[in-house]
Amino acid sequence: AQTVTQSQPEMSVQEAETVTLSCTYDTSESNYYLFWYKQPPSRQMILVIRQEAYKQQNATENRFSVNFQKAAKSFSLKISDSQLGDTAMYFCAFCNSGAGSYQLTFGKGTKLSVIP
Amino acid sequence: DVKVTQSSRYLVKRTGEKVFLECVQDMDHENMFWYRQDPGLGLRLIYFSYDVKMKEKGDIPEGYSVSREKKERFSLILESASTNQTSMYLCASGSLALSGANVLTFGAGSRLTVL
């Protein structure tokens, strides 16, 4: 079974600074997907970014980028120019690829606070 | 925009009551999921469904059942609610066919309190 570990239960960052959230996972599969989801306080969970394991290039979405290290099974999220609206719970998630691969496995989350 | 709508944001029920949590999606996704979210435990999968009338147990199915009679609707049922089922319940839908990966869209959540 796959496991996803987020070792930082809580983090804080000053507005406009850069922060990196850590995620490691364990799998014996070679093809899979990795995701970061964001859950703002009392609001809906939304997808931030996703990475396909067969792609060596790290995914980026505006101020959000990942550092995907396949051999190390590491998938960290970097948030640049942090904004107050980035305050949220962030969940790392893993999903096998291919037919029949329905389940996402989530980490326990990192609570990020952006300080003015 | 993909929408996943959960019928109730907040519910308060008594121990032993039967509880229905309804979820509807409007994007023709084949896959639907029910998660339970608790502080420090992250999201844990209760049940999922990959087609109408099909259901699969997730990691914590005990005390729960589900129903999927129509593609757009996925219901979570607590036959006899207990206090340890007090939690936030998240519904999600996704489609492998659209993107090759099960990218999930979540509902706003239903916070259930069992007294």
mmCIF file of C-alpha atoms in Angstrom:
data_model
loop_
_atom_site.group_PDB
_atom_site.id
_atom_site.type_symbol
_atom_site.label_atom_id
_atom_site.label_comp_id
_atom_site.label_asym_id
_atom_site.label_seq_id
_atom_site.Cartn_x
_atom_site.Cartn_y
_atom_site.Cartn_z
ATOM 1 C CA ALA A 1 0.000 0.000 0.000
ATOM 2 C CA GLN A 2 1.116 3.497 -0.749
ATOM 3 C CA THR A 3 1.827 5.940 2.052
ATOM 4 C CA VAL A 4 2.224 9.704 1.969
ATOM 5 C CA THR A 5 4.073 11.556 4.714
ATOM 6 C CA GLN A 6 3.984 15.259 5.420
ATOM 7 C CA SER A 7 6.466 15.845 8.221
ATOM 8 C CA GLN A 8 5.533 19.469 8.976
ATOM 9 C CA PRO A 9 2.156 19.718 10.753
ATOM 10 C CA GLU A 10 2.364 23.525 10.851
ATOM 11 C CA MET A 11 4.422 26.212 9.177
ATOM 12 C CA SER A 12 4.392 29.963 8.944
ATOM 13 C CA VAL A 13 5.862 32.413 6.478
ATOM 14 C CA GLN A 14 6.041 36.159 6.185
ATOM 15 C CA GLU A 15 4.050 37.756 3.424
ATOM 16 C CA ALA A 16 6.073 38.035 0.174
ATOM 17 C CA GLU A 17 8.587 35.407 1.340
ATOM 18 C CA THR A 18 9.083 31.899 -0.058
ATOM 19 C CA VAL A 19 8.131 28.702 1.751
ATOM 20 C CA THR A 20 8.618 25.038 0.954
ATOM 21 C CA LEU A 21 6.291 22.281 2.158
ATOM 22 C CA SER A 22 7.679 18.747 2.281
ATOM 23 C CA CYS A 23 6.113 15.501 1.155
ATOM 24 C CA THR A 24 7.531 12.009 0.835
ATOM 25 C CA TYR A 25 5.781 8.924 -0.393
ATOM 26 C CA ASP A 26 6.354 5.233 -0.605
ATOM 27 C CA THR A 27 5.437 3.122 -3.613
ATOM 28 C CA SER A 28 6.756 0.270 -5.700
ATOM 29 C CA GLU A 29 5.033 1.583 -8.818
ATOM 30 C CA SER A 30 6.904 3.360 -11.595
ATOM 31 C CA ASN A 31 4.012 5.321 -13.081
ATOM 32 C CA TYR A 32 1.860 7.476 -10.863
ATOM 33 C CA TYR A 33 0.603 10.979 -10.205
ATOM 34 C CA LEU A 34 1.305 13.335 -7.348
ATOM 35 C CA PHE A 35 -0.852 16.261 -6.283
ATOM 36 C CA TRP A 36 -0.936 19.191 -3.920
ATOM 37 C CA TYR A 37 -4.366 20.264 -2.728
ATOM 38 C CA LYS A 38 -5.172 23.424 -0.774
ATOM 39 C CA GLN A 39 -7.986 23.812 1.740
ATOM 40 C CA PRO A 40 -8.493 27.433 2.888
ATOM 41 C CA PRO A 41 -10.210 27.935 6.263
ATOM 42 C CA SER A 42 -13.884 26.933 5.996
ATOM 43 C CA ARG A 43 -13.609 26.629 2.240
ATOM 44 C CA GLN A 44 -13.499 23.978 -0.411
ATOM 45 C CA MET A 45 -10.445 21.860 -1.176
ATOM 46 C CA ILE A 46 -8.944 22.781 -4.538
ATOM 47 C CA LEU A 47 -6.159 21.383 -6.681
ATOM 48 C CA VAL A 48 -2.982 23.460 -6.641
ATOM 49 C CA ILE A 49 -0.655 21.475 -8.856
ATOM 50 C CA ARG A 50 -0.057 17.984 -10.179
ATOM 51 C CA GLN A 51 2.977 16.043 -11.399
ATOM 52 C CA GLU A 52 3.164 12.963 -13.557
ATOM 53 C CA ALA A 53 5.950 10.644 -12.486
ATOM 54 C CA TYR A 54 7.164 9.927 -15.994
ATOM 55 C CA LYS A 55 7.809 13.625 -16.596
ATOM 56 C CA GLN A 56 11.200 14.784 -15.401
ATOM 57 C CA GLN A 57 10.335 18.445 -15.633
ATOM 58 C CA ASN A 58 8.947 19.924 -12.431
ATOM 59 C CA ALA A 59 5.407 21.274 -12.674
ATOM 60 C CA THR A 60 4.747 24.974 -12.117
ATOM 61 C CA GLU A 61 1.558 26.983 -11.727
ATOM 62 C CA ASN A 62 2.203 30.691 -11.321
ATOM 63 C CA ARG A 63 3.703 31.161 -7.839
ATOM 64 C CA PHE A 64 3.510 27.433 -7.063
ATOM 65 C CA SER A 65 6.163 24.974 -8.148
ATOM 66 C CA VAL A 66 7.241 21.509 -7.137
ATOM 67 C CA ASN A 67 10.577 19.808 -6.626
ATOM 68 C CA PHE A 68 9.986 16.231 -7.711
ATOM 69 C CA GLN A 69 12.776 13.830 -6.825
ATOM 70 C CA LYS A 70 11.621 10.423 -8.054
ATOM 71 C CA ALA A 71 14.559 8.405 -6.743
ATOM 72 C CA ALA A 72 14.183 9.958 -3.313
ATOM 73 C CA LYS A 73 10.364 9.700 -3.486
ATOM 74 C CA SER A 74 10.088 13.325 -2.548
ATOM 75 C CA PHE A 75 7.570 15.892 -3.787
ATOM 76 C CA SER A 76 7.884 19.300 -2.161
ATOM 77 C CA LEU A 77 5.775 22.377 -2.880
ATOM 78 C CA LYS A 78 7.364 25.809 -3.125
ATOM 79 C CA ILE A 79 5.212 28.896 -2.766
ATOM 80 C CA SER A 80 6.905 32.088 -3.915
ATOM 81 C CA ASP A 81 5.852 35.608 -2.975
ATOM 82 C CA SER A 82 3.493 34.274 -0.308
ATOM 83 C CA GLN A 83 0.157 36.034 -0.030
ATOM 84 C CA LEU A 84 -2.376 36.167 2.799
ATOM 85 C CA GLY A 85 -4.732 34.104 0.663
ATOM 86 C CA ASP A 86 -2.233 31.243 0.727
ATOM 87 C CA THR A 87 -3.123 30.603 4.373
ATOM 88 C CA ALA A 88 -4.615 27.095 4.264
ATOM 89 C CA MET A 89 -4.152 23.427 4.935
ATOM 90 C CA TYR A 90 -2.071 21.820 2.208
ATOM 91 C CA PHE A 91 -2.397 18.137 1.423
ATOM 92 C CA CYS A 92 -0.028 16.061 -0.646
ATOM 93 C CA ALA A 93 -1.657 13.136 -2.467
ATOM 94 C CA PHE A 94 -0.607 10.121 -4.532
ATOM 95 C CA CYS A 95 -2.467 8.157 -7.185
ATOM 96 C CA ASN A 96 -1.412 5.222 -9.313
ATOM 97 C CA SER A 97 -1.833 5.656 -13.037
ATOM 98 C CA GLY A 98 -3.681 3.403 -15.411
ATOM 99 C CA ALA A 99 -7.045 1.736 -15.645
ATOM 100 C CA GLY A 100 -8.618 0.882 -12.334
ATOM 101 C CA SER A 101 -6.500 3.362 -10.421
ATOM 102 C CA TYR A 102 -9.191 5.234 -8.574
ATOM 103 C CA GLN A 103 -7.915 5.935 -5.124
ATOM 104 C CA LEU A 104 -5.921 8.906 -3.969
ATOM 105 C CA THR A 105 -3.850 8.501 -0.820
ATOM 106 C CA PHE A 106 -3.490 11.734 1.142
ATOM 107 C CA GLY A 107 -0.942 12.899 3.661
ATOM 108 C CA LYS A 108 -2.082 14.303 6.998
ATOM 109 C CA GLY A 109 -1.616 17.870 5.874
ATOM 110 C CA THR A 110 0.465 20.943 6.658
ATOM 111 C CA LYS A 111 -1.207 24.013 8.094
ATOM 112 C CA LEU A 112 0.379 27.081 6.528
ATOM 113 C CA SER A 113 -0.079 30.522 8.009
ATOM 114 C CA VAL A 114 1.002 33.597 6.061
ATOM 115 C CA ILE A 115 1.850 36.430 8.430
ATOM 116 C CA PRO A 116 1.344 40.050 7.366
ATOM 117 C CA ASP B 1 -16.860 25.032 -13.539
ATOM 118 C CA VAL B 2 -17.159 21.558 -12.144
ATOM 119 C CA LYS B 3 -19.475 21.597 -9.200
ATOM 120 C CA VAL B 4 -19.800 19.097 -6.437
ATOM 121 C CA THR B 5 -22.666 19.978 -4.150
ATOM 122 C CA GLN B 6 -23.161 18.505 -0.712
ATOM 123 C CA SER B 7 -26.691 18.877 0.558
ATOM 124 C CA SER B 8 -25.916 19.887 4.134
ATOM 125 C CA ARG B 9 -23.051 22.004 5.477
ATOM 126 C CA TYR B 10 -23.873 21.372 9.131
ATOM 127 C CA LEU B 11 -25.860 18.588 10.751
ATOM 128 C CA VAL B 12 -26.503 17.700 14.371
ATOM 129 C CA LYS B 13 -27.869 14.239 15.033
ATOM 130 C CA ARG B 14 -28.425 12.018 18.049
ATOM 131 C CA THR B 15 -26.772 8.688 18.724
ATOM 132 C CA GLY B 16 -28.625 5.899 16.943
ATOM 133 C CA GLU B 17 -30.224 8.093 14.297
ATOM 134 C CA LYS B 18 -29.951 7.231 10.619
ATOM 135 C CA VAL B 19 -28.058 9.903 8.707
ATOM 136 C CA PHE B 20 -28.022 10.576 4.975
ATOM 137 C CA LEU B 21 -25.364 12.736 3.369
ATOM 138 C CA GLU B 22 -26.086 13.587 -0.237
ATOM 139 C CA CYS B 23 -23.627 14.581 -2.939
ATOM 140 C CA VAL B 24 -24.344 15.652 -6.504
ATOM 141 C CA GLN B 25 -21.886 16.454 -9.304
ATOM 142 C CA ASP B 26 -22.675 18.057 -12.621
ATOM 143 C CA MET B 27 -19.732 17.080 -14.835
ATOM 144 C CA ASP B 28 -20.589 13.518 -15.773
ATOM 145 C CA HIS B 29 -17.670 12.115 -13.769
ATOM 146 C CA GLU B 30 -17.689 8.370 -13.471
ATOM 147 C CA ASN B 31 -15.878 8.272 -10.118
ATOM 148 C CA MET B 32 -17.210 9.551 -6.826
ATOM 149 C CA PHE B 33 -15.746 9.373 -3.350
ATOM 150 C CA TRP B 34 -16.577 9.941 0.293
ATOM 151 C CA TYR B 35 -13.775 10.978 2.624
ATOM 152 C CA ARG B 36 -13.723 11.683 6.297
ATOM 153 C CA GLN B 37 -11.472 14.501 7.524
ATOM 154 C CA ASP B 38 -10.274 14.681 11.125
ATOM 155 C CA PRO B 39 -7.566 16.949 12.602
ATOM 156 C CA GLY B 40 -4.177 15.266 12.559
ATOM 157 C CA LEU B 41 -5.460 12.334 10.510
ATOM 158 C CA GLY B 42 -5.863 13.955 7.117
ATOM 159 C CA LEU B 43 -8.384 12.543 4.667
ATOM 160 C CA ARG B 44 -9.412 8.936 4.954
ATOM 161 C CA LEU B 45 -11.402 7.202 2.240
ATOM 162 C CA ILE B 46 -14.680 5.670 3.347
ATOM 163 C CA TYR B 47 -16.166 4.413 0.079
ATOM 164 C CA PHE B 48 -15.886 5.142 -3.596
ATOM 165 C CA SER B 49 -17.846 4.328 -6.714
ATOM 166 C CA TYR B 50 -16.581 4.022 -10.278
ATOM 167 C CA ASP B 51 -19.966 3.514 -11.917
ATOM 168 C CA VAL B 52 -23.671 3.536 -11.214
ATOM 169 C CA LYS B 53 -24.623 0.886 -8.663
ATOM 170 C CA MET B 54 -20.950 0.011 -8.145
ATOM 171 C CA LYS B 55 -19.219 0.629 -4.850
ATOM 172 C CA GLU B 56 -15.891 -0.217 -3.287
ATOM 173 C CA LYS B 57 -14.776 -0.039 0.316
ATOM 174 C CA GLY B 58 -12.078 2.404 1.191
ATOM 175 C CA ASP B 59 -9.881 2.430 4.262
ATOM 176 C CA ILE B 60 -12.561 2.989 6.926
ATOM 177 C CA PRO B 61 -15.928 1.610 5.719
ATOM 178 C CA GLU B 62 -17.127 0.289 9.074
ATOM 179 C CA GLY B 63 -20.352 1.928 10.201
ATOM 180 C CA TYR B 64 -21.063 3.409 6.779
ATOM 181 C CA SER B 65 -22.828 2.408 3.594
ATOM 182 C CA VAL B 66 -23.296 4.146 0.251
ATOM 183 C CA SER B 67 -25.722 4.315 -2.618
ATOM 184 C CA ARG B 68 -25.233 5.337 -6.224
ATOM 185 C CA GLU B 69 -28.457 4.931 -8.190
ATOM 186 C CA LYS B 70 -27.668 7.699 -10.667
ATOM 187 C CA LYS B 71 -24.338 8.750 -12.117
ATOM 188 C CA GLU B 72 -24.470 12.237 -10.670
ATOM 189 C CA ARG B 73 -25.484 11.316 -7.125
ATOM 190 C CA PHE B 74 -23.560 9.503 -4.403
ATOM 191 C CA SER B 75 -25.032 9.154 -0.932
ATOM 192 C CA LEU B 76 -23.320 8.263 2.312
ATOM 193 C CA ILE B 77 -25.460 6.560 4.931
ATOM 194 C CA LEU B 78 -24.799 6.150 8.623
ATOM 195 C CA GLU B 79 -27.264 3.435 9.650
ATOM 196 C CA SER B 80 -26.943 4.170 13.371
ATOM 197 C CA ALA B 81 -24.883 7.247 14.109
ATOM 198 C CA SER B 82 -22.366 7.120 16.929
ATOM 199 C CA THR B 83 -20.401 9.868 18.625
ATOM 200 C CA ASN B 84 -17.143 8.667 17.048
ATOM 201 C CA GLN B 85 -18.624 9.515 13.660
ATOM 202 C CA THR B 86 -18.585 13.202 14.516
ATOM 203 C CA SER B 87 -16.415 14.587 11.742
ATOM 204 C CA MET B 88 -16.160 16.566 8.511
ATOM 205 C CA TYR B 89 -17.292 14.542 5.505
ATOM 206 C CA LEU B 90 -15.996 15.449 2.057
ATOM 207 C CA CYS B 91 -17.457 14.269 -1.208
ATOM 208 C CA ALA B 92 -15.382 14.341 -4.390
ATOM 209 C CA SER B 93 -15.745 13.360 -8.010
ATOM 210 C CA GLY B 94 -13.232 12.667 -10.743
ATOM 211 C CA SER B 95 -12.679 11.129 -14.131
ATOM 212 C CA LEU B 96 -9.771 9.086 -15.398
ATOM 213 C CA ALA B 97 -11.084 9.444 -18.933
ATOM 214 C CA LEU B 98 -10.792 13.221 -18.988
ATOM 215 C CA SER B 99 -7.214 13.611 -17.847
ATOM 216 C CA GLY B 100 -5.622 10.210 -17.347
ATOM 217 C CA ALA B 101 -5.328 10.899 -13.662
ATOM 218 C CA ASN B 102 -8.072 10.902 -11.106
ATOM 219 C CA VAL B 103 -8.030 14.654 -10.484
ATOM 220 C CA LEU B 104 -10.630 15.197 -7.820
ATOM 221 C CA THR B 105 -13.081 18.040 -7.410
ATOM 222 C CA PHE B 106 -14.350 18.375 -3.876
ATOM 223 C CA GLY B 107 -17.569 19.566 -2.343
ATOM 224 C CA ALA B 108 -17.668 22.122 0.452
ATOM 225 C CA GLY B 109 -17.976 19.451 3.128
ATOM 226 C CA SER B 110 -20.615 18.390 5.624
ATOM 227 C CA ARG B 111 -19.772 18.822 9.272
ATOM 228 C CA LEU B 112 -21.652 16.215 11.270
ATOM 229 C CA THR B 113 -21.990 16.322 15.039
ATOM 230 C CA VAL B 114 -23.438 13.282 16.781
ATOM 231 C CA LEU B 115 -24.630 13.910 20.327
#
